[in-house]
C-alpha cells in the first residue's frame, strides 16, 4: 500500500482541504498592532469624508463672483476679516467684500465658495483687519473639497477577510477603529524528521546536514501571518511519533512535518497517517516537486506532511498550506493569484503525467509584456534556486518541451500574494 498511491490533481487536493476548513478564532487588537492581520468585521463610513468643506490650498477663502475679471493689472481688493488655521472654525459668515486667510485642510467658512492660492494674491496690509489684492479670477468651488467628495456616508469600505495593509490601516484610523476585530494568527507547529538532521548551530559531520526546511517553513509561515513554533524532531519510533504529532494537533491550529513521506524504510509518515483516528485526505499529488505531499485531518485540524526535499517542501507549502491558512484567517479569496506570462527559455521540459511548478523569475519586456524565466537547477533536492525565485512557472503535463514565448501561468511567491 505504501507504494501504491493515487495521485490527485493539485486543484482537487486544495478543494478537498478548503471544504473541510472553517475560519478560525477572532480577537480584538489595538489598531497599531493590526498590520498584516485579517479583518473579522466590515468597515462602513459612519460619516462622509471630508465631513466639512475643506480647503485644498493655502490662500484666501472668498466669493468667486467677486473675483470676476481679476488680474495682476486689475486686482480685486477685499477686506481680510480673519485667519483660519487647520482644525479651527471661522464662526461667522463671510460677507460680500471680505476674504479670510485659510490654510490647506482647514474648514472653509459659510459664505465662501472658492479659495485663491497665496501665490495669486498680494497682501496689502498684513493679517486680520488688513486687505488683500486678488490677482486672478476664481471659479465657484475652486480649491474646495466638498463634503463627501472622497467617501459618502454609509459607503462600504472594507469586508471581513481583508488583510490590513497601509491603506486599510489608514481607513480604520479615519473612522475611529482604535480596536480592530481580526482573525487570530493560526499557531502552527513545525516538526522535522530524519536522523541525518543537525541543529543549525552544530558542526557538519559526514552524511549529516543541517535542518534548513524548518527555518524555511518558519519564514513562509510568518510571511503568511501565522505564529509558528519549532516543535523539534519527530521520534523515529511510530507510536512515539504519533503521540508527538497528535499532541501537537491538540495544542495547535495546524501541524506541519517535513520529510519521511515517501516510501523509504524510515519514511514513517505514511504509517502515521494511516491507521489512526485522523482521516487521510491525500498522500500523492500529480505535481513535481512534491508528489508525496500528504494531508490529513483530525478533529477539524490539519496535518500537512510535506516532503523532505527542500524545493518539494517549499512548493507543497505554497500550493496547499498557504491557501489553507488563508481560509483559517477568514480569507474570501484563497486562490493562488496566477497570471499569464511568456516563457523566457529556449526549452522547458514537461513531465508526461505531472504538472511541474518550476522556480522562476519575472521580468518586464520593453513593451511591458511579462516574462518568466526558470532560475537555476529545478530539482526537488535543490535549495539555492529558492533564493532567486519570485514565482513558480506552471508547466502542464505533456510530451514535448515548452518553447520560447509559450504563454504560461505564473504563481507569484511571497507575502504580496495573500
Ligand atoms: N523509491 C522511491 N524513492 C523516492 C520516491 C519514490 O516515489 N520512490 N519519491 C522521491 C520524491 S519525489 C521525493 S520528493 C522524496 C521525498 O522524500 P521524503 O519526504 O520521504 O523525505 P526524506 O526521505 O526524509 O528526505 C528527502 C531529502 O530531503 C532532505 N531533508 C529532509 N528533511 C530535511 C530538512 N528538515 N532540512 C533539509 N533537508 C531535509 C533529506 O536529507 C533527503 O536528502 O523521496 C524521493 N524518493
Ligand atoms: O515529488 Mo519529489 O518532490 O519530485 O522530488
Ligand atoms: Mg524519504
PDB file of C-alpha atoms and ligand atoms in Angstrom, residues 284-285 287-293 307 309 311-313 354 379-381, ligand 2:
ATOM      1  CA  UNK A 284       0.162  11.726  -3.580  1.00  0.00           C
ATOM      2  CA  UNK A 285      -0.226  14.673  -5.910  1.00  0.00           C
ATOM      3  CA  UNK A 287       2.872  17.543  -9.279  1.00  0.00           C
ATOM      4  CA  UNK A 288       6.635  17.949  -9.293  1.00  0.00           C
ATOM      5  CA  UNK A 289       8.251  18.674  -6.997  1.00  0.00           C
ATOM      6  CA  UNK A 290       6.265  17.486  -4.020  1.00  0.00           C
ATOM      7  CA  UNK A 291       4.468  14.426  -5.358  1.00  0.00           C
ATOM      8  CA  UNK A 292       4.416  12.595  -1.968  1.00  0.00           C
ATOM      9  CA  UNK A 293       2.819  15.616  -0.222  1.00  0.00           C
ATOM     10  CA  UNK A 307       8.296  16.297   1.594  1.00  0.00           C
ATOM     11  CA  UNK A 309      13.328  17.559  -0.270  1.00  0.00           C
ATOM     12  CA  UNK A 311      12.061  22.523  -3.008  1.00  0.00           C
ATOM     13  CA  UNK A 312       9.247  19.983  -2.686  1.00  0.00           C
ATOM     14  CA  UNK A 313       8.624  21.161   0.876  1.00  0.00           C
ATOM     15  CA  UNK A 354       2.511  15.540 -13.638  1.00  0.00           C
ATOM     16  CA  UNK A 379      15.485  19.542  -8.965  1.00  0.00           C
ATOM     17  CA  UNK A 380      13.498  18.803  -5.844  1.00  0.00           C
ATOM     18  CA  UNK A 381      16.657  18.482  -3.729  1.00  0.00           C
TER      19      UNK A 381
HETATM   20  O1  LIG B   2       7.976  14.949  -5.874  1.00  0.00           O
HETATM   21 MO1  LIG B   2       9.584  14.939  -5.492  1.00  0.00          MO
HETATM   22  O2  LIG B   2       9.260  16.376  -4.684  1.00  0.00           O
HETATM   23  O3  LIG B   2       9.760  15.460  -7.135  1.00  0.00           O
HETATM   24  O4  LIG B   2      11.132  15.253  -5.835  1.00  0.00           O
END
